[in-house]
């Protein structure tokens, strides 16, 4: 999110931070509020305040003395179809793209951390990180939020799933209690 009102350009991930940083009008955006109440689509540049703009998905902006310039750097092509001769080819293509996405996020000069819950998303990302050809497995440490044993919520944490993953895929791991 950002607000541009000369001489200010303020950006943050939340509107309250922008409002705290600059003396901006706090007029509410009635369209945004109506859509929020009615459960409509809240996309694009609309925010709850007229003076604050959201940066849309796959968009970038640059700020210079001449002003703010926005552009979209990518857009999904709904007409494009991918056709493979076999079902397994779709799996292979997905795994290749997913590995590239994980590899792109393993650029740290030192170690890399992974938040490892017992869910499919966290275990999948962690597993692909350990399989990266561009990254040394010993530089990865997985962390898991967990409750103290004896905590009344303990039986609902994902420790059993994490332990099952680690038994099959030994990596450096630490619990954060």
Backbone as a printed PyTorch tensor [residue, N CA C, xyz], in Angstrom:
tensor([[[  0.8440,  -1.1640,   0.0000],
         [  0.0000,   0.0000,   0.0000],
         [  0.8940,   1.2320,   0.0000]],

        [[  0.3520,   2.2670,  -0.5750],
         [  1.1260,   3.5040,  -0.5940],
         [  0.1950,   4.7100,  -0.6890]],

        [[  0.7670,   5.8670,  -0.3780],
         [  0.0580,   7.1360,  -0.5320],
         [  1.0470,   8.1210,  -1.1310]],

        [[  0.5720,   8.8400,  -2.1110],
         [  1.4250,   9.8280,  -2.7680],
         [  0.7070,  11.1650,  -2.7420]],

        [[  1.2390,  12.0630,  -1.9640],
         [  0.6590,  13.3870,  -1.8370],
         [  1.8240,  14.3340,  -1.5730]],

        [[  2.1650,  15.1260,  -2.5810],
         [  3.3790,  15.9550,  -2.5030],
         [  3.4260,  16.7240,  -1.2050]],

        [[  4.5410,  16.7260,  -0.5320],
         [  5.8450,  16.1890,  -0.9060],
         [  6.0640,  14.7600,  -0.4200]],

        [[  5.0110,  14.0570,  -0.0160],
         [  5.1480,  12.7450,   0.5870],
         [  4.9580,  11.6040,  -0.3980]],

        [[  5.7060,  10.5480,  -0.1860],
         [  5.4030,   9.2300,  -0.7300],
         [  5.6570,   8.2730,   0.4230]],

        [[  4.6100,   7.6090,   0.8610],
         [  4.7110,   6.7220,   2.0170],
         [  4.2030,   5.3500,   1.6070]],

        [[  4.9190,   4.3060,   2.0210],
         [  4.4570,   2.9560,   1.7280],
         [  4.6140,   2.0720,   2.9590]],

        [[  3.7630,   1.0640,   3.0510],
         [  3.8000,   0.1090,   4.1590],
         [  2.8870,  -1.0520,   3.8040]],

        [[  2.9480,  -2.0980,   4.6020],
         [  2.0770,  -3.2410,   4.3520],
         [  0.6890,  -3.0570,   4.9530]],

        [[  0.5290,  -2.0680,   5.8230],
         [ -0.7720,  -1.8050,   6.4330],
         [ -1.0950,  -0.3150,   6.3710]],

        [[ -2.3590,  -0.0160,   6.1870],
         [ -2.7820,   1.3810,   6.0730],
         [ -2.5280,   2.1640,   7.3550]],

        [[ -2.6390,   1.5260,   8.5190],
         [ -2.4290,   2.2640,   9.7710],
         [ -0.9980,   2.7840,   9.8670]],

        [[ -0.0360,   2.0900,   9.2960],
         [  1.3450,   2.5690,   9.3020],
         [  1.4820,   3.7890,   8.3980]],

        [[  0.7990,   3.7730,   7.2680],
         [  0.8450,   4.9190,   6.3570],
         [  0.1950,   6.1310,   7.0090]],

        [[ -0.9430,   5.9350,   7.6470],
         [ -1.6340,   7.0410,   8.3070],
         [ -0.8200,   7.6040,   9.4700]],

        [[ -0.0530,   6.7660,  10.1280],
         [  0.7770,   7.2290,  11.2410],
         [  1.9790,   8.0250,  10.7490]],

        [[  2.4230,   7.7430,   9.5290],
         [  3.6420,   8.3700,   9.0140],
         [  3.4010,   9.6960,   8.3190]],

        [[  2.2140,   9.9280,   7.8490],
         [  1.9590,  11.1510,   7.0700],
         [  0.6250,  11.7580,   7.4610]],

        [[  0.5250,  13.0490,   7.2590],
         [ -0.7130,  13.7670,   7.5430],
         [ -1.6060,  13.6620,   6.3100]],

        [[ -2.3070,  12.5510,   6.2040],
         [ -3.1560,  12.2830,   5.0420],
         [ -4.6200,  12.3970,   5.4190]],

        [[ -5.4570,  12.7190,   4.4400],
         [ -6.9050,  12.6840,   4.6990],
         [ -7.3320,  11.2670,   5.0580]],

        [[ -8.2570,  11.1640,   5.9800],
         [ -8.7080,   9.8570,   6.4390],
         [-10.1190,   9.5380,   5.9400]],

        [[-10.4770,  10.1080,   4.8000],
         [-11.7930,   9.8490,   4.2240],
         [-11.9070,   8.3720,   3.8570]],

        [[-13.0210,   7.7720,   4.2760],
         [-13.2430,   6.3640,   3.9500],
         [-13.6600,   6.2150,   2.5000]],

        [[-13.3510,   5.0700,   1.9340],
         [-13.7040,   4.7440,   0.5600],
         [-15.0000,   3.9340,   0.5970]],

        [[-16.1470,   4.5400,   0.2520],
         [-17.4240,   3.8350,   0.3870],
         [-17.5340,   2.6020,  -0.5140]],

        [[-16.9510,   2.6210,  -1.6890],
         [-17.0080,   1.4520,  -2.5720],
         [-16.3230,   0.2570,  -1.9160]],

        [[-15.1410,   0.4670,  -1.3790],
         [-14.4100,  -0.6040,  -0.7120],
         [-15.2160,  -1.1510,   0.4580]],

        [[-15.7790,  -0.2540,   1.2630],
         [-16.5320,  -0.6820,   2.4340],
         [-17.7830,  -1.4670,   2.0510]],

        [[-18.4720,  -1.0250,   1.0000],
         [-19.6590,  -1.7610,   0.5310],
         [-19.2810,  -3.1550,   0.0490]],

        [[-18.2080,  -3.2410,  -0.7250],
         [-17.7640,  -4.5520,  -1.2150],
         [-17.3690,  -5.4620,  -0.0590]],

        [[-16.7110,  -4.9080,   0.9470],
         [-16.3010,  -5.7050,   2.0960],
         [-17.5130,  -6.2460,   2.8480]],

        [[-18.5170,  -5.4140,   3.0470],
         [-19.7230,  -5.8270,   3.7700],
         [-20.5200,  -6.8580,   2.9750]],

        [[-20.5870,  -6.6670,   1.6570],
         [-21.3800,  -7.5550,   0.8130],
         [-20.6250,  -8.8040,   0.3850]],

        [[-19.3550,  -8.8900,   0.7540],
         [-18.5690, -10.0650,   0.3740],
         [-18.1270, -10.0440,  -1.0660]],

        [[-18.0450,  -8.8540,  -1.6520],
         [-17.6180,  -8.7350,  -3.0480],
         [-16.1160,  -8.8790,  -3.1970]],

        [[-15.6830,  -8.8380,  -4.4380],
         [-14.2570,  -8.9610,  -4.7300],
         [-13.5220,  -7.6970,  -4.3290]],

        [[-12.5030,  -7.8670,  -3.5140],
         [-11.6930,  -6.7430,  -3.0650],
         [-10.3400,  -6.8090,  -3.7610]],

        [[-10.3280,  -6.5180,  -5.0330],
         [ -9.1100,  -6.5890,  -5.8300],
         [ -8.6830,  -5.2110,  -6.2820]],

        [[ -7.5710,  -5.1990,  -6.9530],
         [ -7.1150,  -3.9680,  -7.5650],
         [ -6.4990,  -3.0190,  -6.5740]],

        [[ -6.6970,  -1.7440,  -6.8150],
         [ -6.0140,  -0.7110,  -6.0530],
         [ -6.8500,  -0.1270,  -4.9240]],

        [[ -8.0800,  -0.5780,  -4.7540],
         [ -8.9660,  -0.0340,  -3.7270],
         [ -8.4730,  -0.3930,  -2.3250]],

        [[ -8.5490,   0.5690,  -1.4080],
         [ -8.3370,   0.3110,   0.0140],
         [ -9.4750,   0.9770,   0.7700]],

        [[ -9.4880,   0.8160,   2.0760],
         [-10.5680,   1.4040,   2.8680],
         [-10.4770,   2.9260,   2.9520]],

        [[ -9.3170,   3.5090,   2.5860],
         [ -9.1430,   4.9620,   2.5990],
         [ -8.9240,   5.4840,   1.1880]],

        [[ -9.5570,   6.5940,   0.8570],
         [ -9.4190,   7.1810,  -0.4750],
         [ -7.9820,   7.6250,  -0.7690]],

        [[ -7.2490,   8.0210,   0.2480],
         [ -5.8990,   8.5600,   0.0340],
         [ -4.8200,   7.4690,  -0.0540]],

        [[ -5.1970,   6.2140,   0.1700],
         [ -4.2200,   5.1200,   0.1550],
         [ -4.5610,   4.1720,  -0.9850]],

        [[ -3.5390,   3.8100,  -1.7350],
         [ -3.7050,   2.9360,  -2.8930],
         [ -2.9790,   1.6230,  -2.6440]],

        [[ -3.5890,   0.5410,  -3.0630],
         [ -2.9330,  -0.7650,  -2.9830],
         [ -2.1960,  -1.0200,  -4.2900]],

        [[ -1.0780,  -1.6740,  -4.1900],
         [ -0.3510,  -2.0800,  -5.3860],
         [ -0.8860,  -3.4420,  -5.7750]],

        [[ -1.4040,  -3.5480,  -6.9770],
         [ -2.0380,  -4.7820,  -7.4190],
         [ -1.0720,  -5.9360,  -7.5710]],

        [[ -1.6060,  -7.1400,  -7.7190],
         [ -0.7610,  -8.3140,  -7.9030],
         [  0.0760,  -8.1840,  -9.1720]],

        [[  1.2960,  -8.6750,  -9.1170],
         [  2.2320,  -8.6670, -10.2510],
         [  2.4500,  -7.2700, -10.8110]],

        [[  2.4310,  -6.2780,  -9.9260],
         [  2.6730,  -4.8900, -10.3250],
         [  3.8990,  -4.3540,  -9.5970]],

        [[  4.4970,  -3.3730, -10.1930],
         [  5.6540,  -2.6980,  -9.5960],
         [  5.4640,  -1.2100,  -9.7760]],

        [[  6.2290,  -0.4420,  -9.0210],
         [  6.1820,   1.0040,  -9.2040],
         [  7.5470,   1.5900,  -8.9170]],

        [[  7.7820,   2.7420,  -9.5170],
         [  8.9930,   3.5000,  -9.2070],
         [  8.5650,   4.9080,  -8.8430]],

        [[  9.3180,   5.5040,  -7.9420],
         [  9.0140,   6.8380,  -7.4610],
         [ 10.2240,   7.7200,  -7.7610]],

        [[  9.9780,   8.7860,  -8.4890],
         [ 11.0230,   9.7550,  -8.7890],
         [ 10.4740,  11.1540,  -8.5100]],

        [[ 11.3100,  12.1510,  -8.6850],
         [ 10.8590,  13.5320,  -8.4980],
         [  9.7520,  13.8760,  -9.4870]],

        [[  9.7240,  13.1790, -10.6180],
         [  8.6970,  13.4330, -11.6350],
         [  7.3460,  12.8230, -11.2700]],

        [[  7.3420,  11.8690, -10.3340],
         [  6.0840,  11.2630,  -9.9340],
         [  6.1840,   9.7610,  -9.7570]],

        [[  5.0310,   9.1410,  -9.6910],
         [  4.9260,   7.7020,  -9.4760],
         [  4.5660,   7.0410, -10.7960]],

        [[  5.3160,   6.0110, -11.1580],
         [  5.0400,   5.2620, -12.3830],
         [  4.7600,   3.8160, -11.9910]],

        [[  3.5850,   3.3000, -12.3810],
         [  3.2020,   1.9210, -12.0840],
         [  3.1620,   1.1220, -13.3690]],

        [[  3.4590,  -0.1850, -13.2600],
         [  3.3080,  -1.0700, -14.4030],
         [  3.0780,  -2.4960, -13.9110]],

        [[  2.4400,  -3.2390, -14.7810],
         [  2.1920,  -4.6520, -14.4990],
         [  3.2810,  -5.4460, -15.2070]],

        [[  4.0080,  -6.2730, -14.4600],
         [  5.1080,  -7.0150, -15.0540],
         [  4.7290,  -8.4280, -15.4560]],

        [[  3.5430,  -8.8840, -15.0770],
         [  3.1070, -10.2280, -15.4510],
         [  1.5960, -10.3050, -15.3520]],

        [[  1.0020, -11.1040, -16.2360],
         [ -0.4360, -11.3310, -16.1760],
         [ -0.7170, -12.7360, -16.6710]],

        [[ -1.5930, -13.4240, -15.9830],
         [ -1.9890, -14.7630, -16.3580],
         [ -2.7130, -14.7130, -17.6960]],

        [[ -2.3780, -15.6210, -18.5870],
         [ -3.0550, -15.7200, -19.8750],
         [ -4.0920, -16.8360, -19.7890]],

        [[ -5.3700, -16.4940, -19.6180],
         [ -6.3900, -17.5320, -19.4470],
         [ -6.6160, -18.3690, -20.7070]],

        [[ -6.1550, -17.9050, -21.8600],
         [ -6.3200, -18.6430, -23.1040],
         [ -5.2380, -19.7090, -23.3100]],

        [[ -4.1260, -19.5710, -22.6010],
         [ -3.0030, -20.4830, -22.7860],
         [ -3.3120, -21.8290, -22.1470]],

        [[ -3.1100, -22.8690, -22.9000],
         [ -3.3140, -24.2260, -22.3980],
         [ -2.0150, -24.9940, -22.5340]],

        [[ -1.7530, -25.8150, -21.5580],
         [ -0.5940, -26.6910, -21.6060],
         [ -1.1240, -28.0940, -21.8390]],

        [[ -0.6010, -28.7310, -22.8580],
         [ -1.0330, -30.0940, -23.1820],
         [  0.1750, -31.0120, -23.1780]],

        [[  0.1040, -32.0580, -22.3830],
         [  1.1470, -33.0720, -22.3480],
         [  0.5330, -34.4100, -22.7510]],

        [[  1.3290, -35.2820, -23.3230],
         [  0.7700, -36.5660, -23.7520],
         [  0.3710, -37.4880, -22.6020]],

        [[  1.0690, -37.4010, -21.4550],
         [  0.7800, -38.3090, -20.3390],
         [  0.5340, -37.5070, -19.0620]],

        [[ -0.2670, -38.0760, -18.1620],
         [ -0.5450, -37.4210, -16.8810],
         [  0.7390, -37.1830, -16.0900]],

        [[  1.6620, -38.1360, -16.1280],
         [  2.9200, -37.9860, -15.3920],
         [  3.7180, -36.7760, -15.8560]],

        [[  3.5430, -36.3770, -17.1120],
         [  4.2580, -35.2140, -17.6330],
         [  3.8190, -33.9290, -16.9290]],

        [[  2.5520, -33.8540, -16.5140],
         [  2.0660, -32.6880, -15.7740],
         [  2.7470, -32.6210, -14.4010]],

        [[  2.8830, -33.7670, -13.7610],
         [  3.5500, -33.8230, -12.4610],
         [  5.0040, -33.3920, -12.6060]],

        [[  5.6890, -33.9210, -13.6190],
         [  7.0910, -33.5560, -13.8490],
         [  7.2500, -32.0630, -14.1120]],

        [[  6.3620, -31.4940, -14.9160],
         [  6.4360, -30.0620, -15.2320],
         [  6.1900, -29.2230, -13.9820]],

        [[  5.1950, -29.6270, -13.1770],
         [  4.9230, -28.8990, -11.9370],
         [  6.1290, -28.9590, -11.0090]],

        [[  6.7060, -30.1480, -10.8400],
         [  7.8520, -30.2920,  -9.9390],
         [  9.0340, -29.4480, -10.4030]],

        [[  9.2470, -29.3670, -11.6950],
         [ 10.3480, -28.5490, -12.2220],
         [ 10.1210, -27.0630, -11.9050]],

        [[  8.9130, -26.5780, -12.1490],
         [  8.6020, -25.1710, -11.8810],
         [  8.6420, -24.8880, -10.3830]],

        [[  8.1060, -25.7970,  -9.5930],
         [  8.1040, -25.6110,  -8.1390],
         [  9.5320, -25.5930,  -7.6030]],

        [[ 10.3950, -26.4840,  -8.1230],
         [ 11.7990, -26.5040,  -7.6910],
         [ 12.4850, -25.1950,  -8.0450]],

        [[ 12.1980, -24.6570,  -9.2300],
         [ 12.7680, -23.3660,  -9.6200],
         [ 12.3200, -22.2570,  -8.6610]],

        [[ 11.0490, -22.2990,  -8.2650],
         [ 10.5250, -21.2810,  -7.3440],
         [ 11.2020, -21.3790,  -5.9760]],

        [[ 11.3910, -22.5880,  -5.4790],
         [ 12.0700, -22.7720,  -4.1920],
         [ 13.5360, -22.3540,  -4.3180]],

        [[ 14.2060, -22.7810,  -5.4000],
         [ 15.6160, -22.4240,  -5.6110],
         [ 15.8180, -20.9090,  -5.6200]],

        [[ 14.8780, -20.1930,  -6.2110],
         [ 14.9890, -18.7360,  -6.3040],
         [ 14.9540, -18.0810,  -4.9240]],

        [[ 14.4420, -18.7920,  -3.9390],
         [ 14.3420, -18.2340,  -2.5930],
         [ 15.4260, -18.7600,  -1.6580]],

        [[ 16.3840, -19.4930,  -2.2040],
         [ 17.4900, -20.0480,  -1.4220],
         [ 18.7830, -19.3030,  -1.7250]],

        [[ 18.7100, -17.9930,  -1.8540],
         [ 19.8580, -17.2090,  -2.2910],
         [ 20.6870, -16.6550,  -1.1470]],

        [[ 20.4410, -17.0500,   0.0650],
         [ 21.1470, -16.4810,   1.2100],
         [ 22.6170, -16.9020,   1.1940]],

        [[ 23.5180, -16.0070,   1.5960],
         [ 24.9320, -16.3620,   1.6270],
         [ 25.2550, -17.3720,   2.7390]],

        [[ 24.4380, -17.4210,   3.7760],
         [ 24.6590, -18.3520,   4.8790],
         [ 23.5760, -19.4050,   4.9120]],

        [[ 23.0770, -19.6590,   6.1080],
         [ 22.0420, -20.6630,   6.2670],
         [ 20.6680, -20.1520,   5.8890]],

        [[ 19.7760, -21.0880,   5.7120],
         [ 18.3850, -20.7850,   5.3680],
         [ 17.4980, -21.5230,   6.3550]],

        [[ 16.4040, -20.8830,   6.7450],
         [ 15.4600, -21.4900,   7.6770],
         [ 14.1580, -21.8140,   6.9660]],

        [[ 13.5190, -22.8440,   7.4470],
         [ 12.2120, -23.2340,   6.9340],
         [ 11.2880, -23.4010,   8.1290]],

        [[ 10.0640, -22.8740,   8.0160],
         [  9.0670, -23.1260,   9.0520],
         [  8.3870, -24.4370,   8.6980]],

        [[  8.5810, -25.4330,   9.5230],
         [  8.0900, -26.7750,   9.2370],
         [  6.9430, -27.1140,  10.1710]],

        [[  5.7280, -27.0820,   9.6150],
         [  4.5750, -27.5660,  10.3680],
         [  4.3220, -28.9820,   9.8670]],

        [[  3.2570, -29.5600,  10.2770],
         [  2.9350, -30.8940,   9.7870],
         [  2.0960, -30.8720,   8.5340]],

        [[  1.8580, -29.6770,   7.9870],
         [  1.0040, -29.5610,   6.8070],
         [  1.7270, -29.8870,   5.5160]],

        [[  0.9450, -30.1080,   4.4820],
         [  1.5210, -30.4540,   3.1800],
         [  2.3370, -29.3250,   2.5810]],

        [[  1.8920, -28.0790,   2.7570],
         [  2.6230, -26.9690,   2.1430],
         [  4.0130, -26.8290,   2.7420]],

        [[  4.1230, -26.8200,   4.0650],
         [  5.4180, -26.6310,   4.7180],
         [  6.3570, -27.8080,   4.4670]],

        [[  5.8370, -29.0190,   4.5390],
         [  6.7030, -30.1760,   4.2990],
         [  7.1460, -30.2380,   2.8380]],

        [[  6.2790, -29.8340,   1.9240],
         [  6.6480, -29.8490,   0.5090],
         [  7.7370, -28.8260,   0.2190]],

        [[  7.5780, -27.6080,   0.7110],
         [  8.6050, -26.5820,   0.4820],
         [  9.9270, -27.0120,   1.1130]],

        [[  9.8720, -27.5210,   2.3350],
         [ 11.0930, -27.9710,   3.0050],
         [ 11.7510, -29.1020,   2.2200]],

        [[ 10.9690, -30.0440,   1.7450],
         [ 11.5250, -31.1740,   0.9870],
         [ 12.1810, -30.6960,  -0.3010]],

        [[ 11.5440, -29.8030,  -1.0210],
         [ 12.1380, -29.2910,  -2.2560],
         [ 13.4180, -28.5150,  -1.9580]],

        [[ 13.4600, -27.8120,  -0.8230],
         [ 14.6830, -27.0970,  -0.4500],
         [ 15.8210, -28.0800,  -0.2050]],

        [[ 15.5200, -29.2120,   0.4160],
         [ 16.5780, -30.1960,   0.6860],
         [ 17.0460, -30.8870,  -0.5860]],

        [[ 16.2320, -30.8790,  -1.6300],
         [ 16.5840, -31.5290,  -2.8930],
         [ 17.2350, -30.5910,  -3.9010]],

        [[ 17.3820, -29.3420,  -3.5500],
         [ 17.9170, -28.3590,  -4.4850],
         [ 19.3470, -28.7010,  -4.8870]],

        [[ 19.6260, -28.6170,  -6.1720],
         [ 20.9810, -28.8280,  -6.6760],
         [ 21.8240, -27.5650,  -6.5020]],

        [[ 21.1730, -26.4340,  -6.2690],
         [ 21.8680, -25.1540,  -6.1250],
         [ 22.0970, -24.7820,  -4.6650]],

        [[ 21.8030, -25.6930,  -3.7660],
         [ 21.8110, -25.3590,  -2.3490],
         [ 22.2840, -26.5680,  -1.5610]],

        [[ 23.1340, -26.3500,  -0.6000],
         [ 23.6420, -27.4280,   0.2340],
         [ 22.6510, -27.7390,   1.3510]],

        [[ 22.2430, -28.9750,   1.4300],
         [ 21.2460, -29.4270,   2.4060],
         [ 21.6470, -29.0740,   3.8440]],

        [[ 22.9550, -29.0770,   4.1330],
         [ 23.3990, -28.8170,   5.4960],
         [ 23.2630, -27.3530,   5.9000]],

        [[ 22.8870, -26.4820,   4.9620],
         [ 22.6670, -25.0660,   5.2850],
         [ 21.2210, -24.7910,   5.6940]],

        [[ 20.3810, -25.8090,   5.6910],
         [ 18.9630, -25.6360,   6.0100],
         [ 18.6740, -26.0840,   7.4410]],

        [[ 17.9790, -25.2440,   8.1800],
         [ 17.4650, -25.6200,   9.4930],
         [ 15.9640, -25.3710,   9.4730]],

        [[ 15.2140, -26.3860,   9.8730],
         [ 13.7610, -26.2570,   9.9450],
         [ 13.3690, -25.9250,  11.3800]],

        [[ 12.3740, -25.0570,  11.5220],
         [ 11.8590, -24.6590,  12.8280],
         [ 10.3690, -24.9680,  12.8860]],

        [[  9.9220, -25.3860,  14.0580],
         [  8.5120, -25.6990,  14.2510],
         [  8.0220, -25.0360,  15.5280]],

        [[  6.9200, -24.2880,  15.4190],
         [  6.2580, -23.7570,  16.6110],
         [  5.5720, -24.9200,  17.2940]],

        [[  5.7530, -25.0470,  18.5960],
         [  5.1150, -26.1470,  19.3230],
         [  4.7500, -25.6850,  20.7210]],

        [[  3.8450, -26.4000,  21.3180],
         [  3.4100, -26.1010,  22.6810],
         [  4.1790, -26.9750,  23.6690]],

        [[  4.2760, -26.5030,  24.8960],
         [  4.9220, -27.2950,  25.9440],
         [  4.1040, -28.5590,  26.1890]],

        [[  4.8080, -29.6350,  26.4670],
         [  4.0980, -30.8630,  26.8520],
         [  3.3240, -30.5590,  28.1240]],

        [[  2.0940, -31.0110,  28.1850],
         [  1.2400, -30.7160,  29.3230],
         [  0.3150, -29.5350,  29.0870]],

        [[  0.5990, -28.7330,  28.0550],
         [ -0.2960, -27.6320,  27.7130],
         [ -1.6310, -28.2350,  27.2640]],

        [[ -2.7770, -27.6610,  27.6890],
         [ -4.0600, -28.2570,  27.3170],
         [ -4.3020, -28.3020,  25.8030]],

        [[ -3.6100, -27.4570,  25.0400],
         [ -3.7700, -27.4700,  23.5880],
         [ -2.7530, -28.3940,  22.9090]],

        [[ -1.8440, -28.9620,  23.6810],
         [ -0.7360, -29.7350,  23.1250],
         [ -1.1900, -30.8290,  22.1600]],

        [[ -2.2790, -31.5210,  22.5110],
         [ -2.7090, -32.6250,  21.6480],
         [ -3.1380, -32.1520,  20.2570]],

        [[ -3.3490, -30.8560,  20.0860],
         [ -3.7710, -30.3420,  18.7880],
         [ -2.5960, -29.8280,  17.9510]],

        [[ -1.3740, -29.8420,  18.4840],
         [ -0.2750, -29.3410,  17.6640],
         [  0.1360, -30.4180,  16.6500]],

        [[  1.0480, -30.0780,  15.7830],
         [  1.3840, -30.9680,  14.6610],
         [  2.7000, -31.6990,  14.8730]],

        [[  3.1110, -31.8160,  16.1220],
         [  4.3910, -32.4340,  16.4390],
         [  4.4960, -33.8610,  15.8870]],

        [[  3.4380, -34.6520,  15.9730],
         [  3.4970, -36.0290,  15.4600],
         [  3.7790, -36.0560,  13.9620]],

        [[  3.1700, -35.1500,  13.2130],
         [  3.3980, -35.0910,  11.7710],
         [  4.8170, -34.6240,  11.4550]],

        [[  5.3070, -33.6500,  12.2200],
         [  6.6700, -33.1550,  12.0390],
         [  7.6590, -34.2800,  12.3220]],

        [[  7.4470, -34.9980,  13.4190],
         [  8.3530, -36.0950,  13.7740],
         [  8.3500, -37.1830,  12.7010]],

        [[  7.2000, -37.4660,  12.1200],
         [  7.1210, -38.4670,  11.0510],
         [  7.9020, -38.0010,   9.8230]],

        [[  7.7760, -36.7150,   9.4930],
         [  8.5340, -36.1690,   8.3620],
         [ 10.0280, -36.2530,   8.6310]],

        [[ 10.4560, -35.8460,   9.8360],
         [ 11.8780, -35.8360,  10.1720],
         [ 12.4630, -37.2460,  10.2300]],

        [[ 11.6580, -38.2430,  10.6280],
         [ 12.1470, -39.6270,  10.6500],
         [ 12.4850, -40.1040,   9.2460]],

        [[ 11.6820, -39.6840,   8.2810],
         [ 11.9190, -40.0900,   6.8890],
         [ 12.9010, -39.1710,   6.1670]],

        [[ 13.0650, -37.9440,   6.6670],
         [ 13.8970, -36.9310,   6.0090],
         [ 14.7380, -36.2070,   7.0570]],

        [[ 15.7890, -36.8080,   7.5440],
         [ 16.5610, -36.1750,   8.6180],
         [ 17.2340, -34.8760,   8.1640]],

        [[ 16.9230, -33.7940,   8.8570],
         [ 17.5330, -32.4880,   8.6130],
         [ 17.7020, -31.8080,   9.9730]],

        [[ 18.4980, -30.7390,   9.9940],
         [ 18.6350, -29.9610,  11.2160],
         [ 17.2650, -29.3710,  11.5600]],

        [[ 16.8660, -29.4900,  12.8170],
         [ 15.5250, -29.0640,  13.2110],
         [ 15.5320, -28.5720,  14.6490]],

        [[ 14.7400, -27.5600,  14.9160],
         [ 14.5770, -27.0220,  16.2620],
         [ 13.1030, -26.7130,  16.5080]],

        [[ 12.6500, -27.0310,  17.7080],
         [ 11.3140, -26.6220,  18.1250],
         [ 11.4130, -25.2540,  18.7670]],

        [[ 10.4380, -24.4050,  18.4940],
         [ 10.2920, -23.1210,  19.1540],
         [  9.0940, -23.2650,  20.0730]],

        [[  9.3570, -23.3100,  21.3680],
         [  8.2960, -23.5240,  22.3490],
         [  7.7500, -22.1840,  22.8000]]])
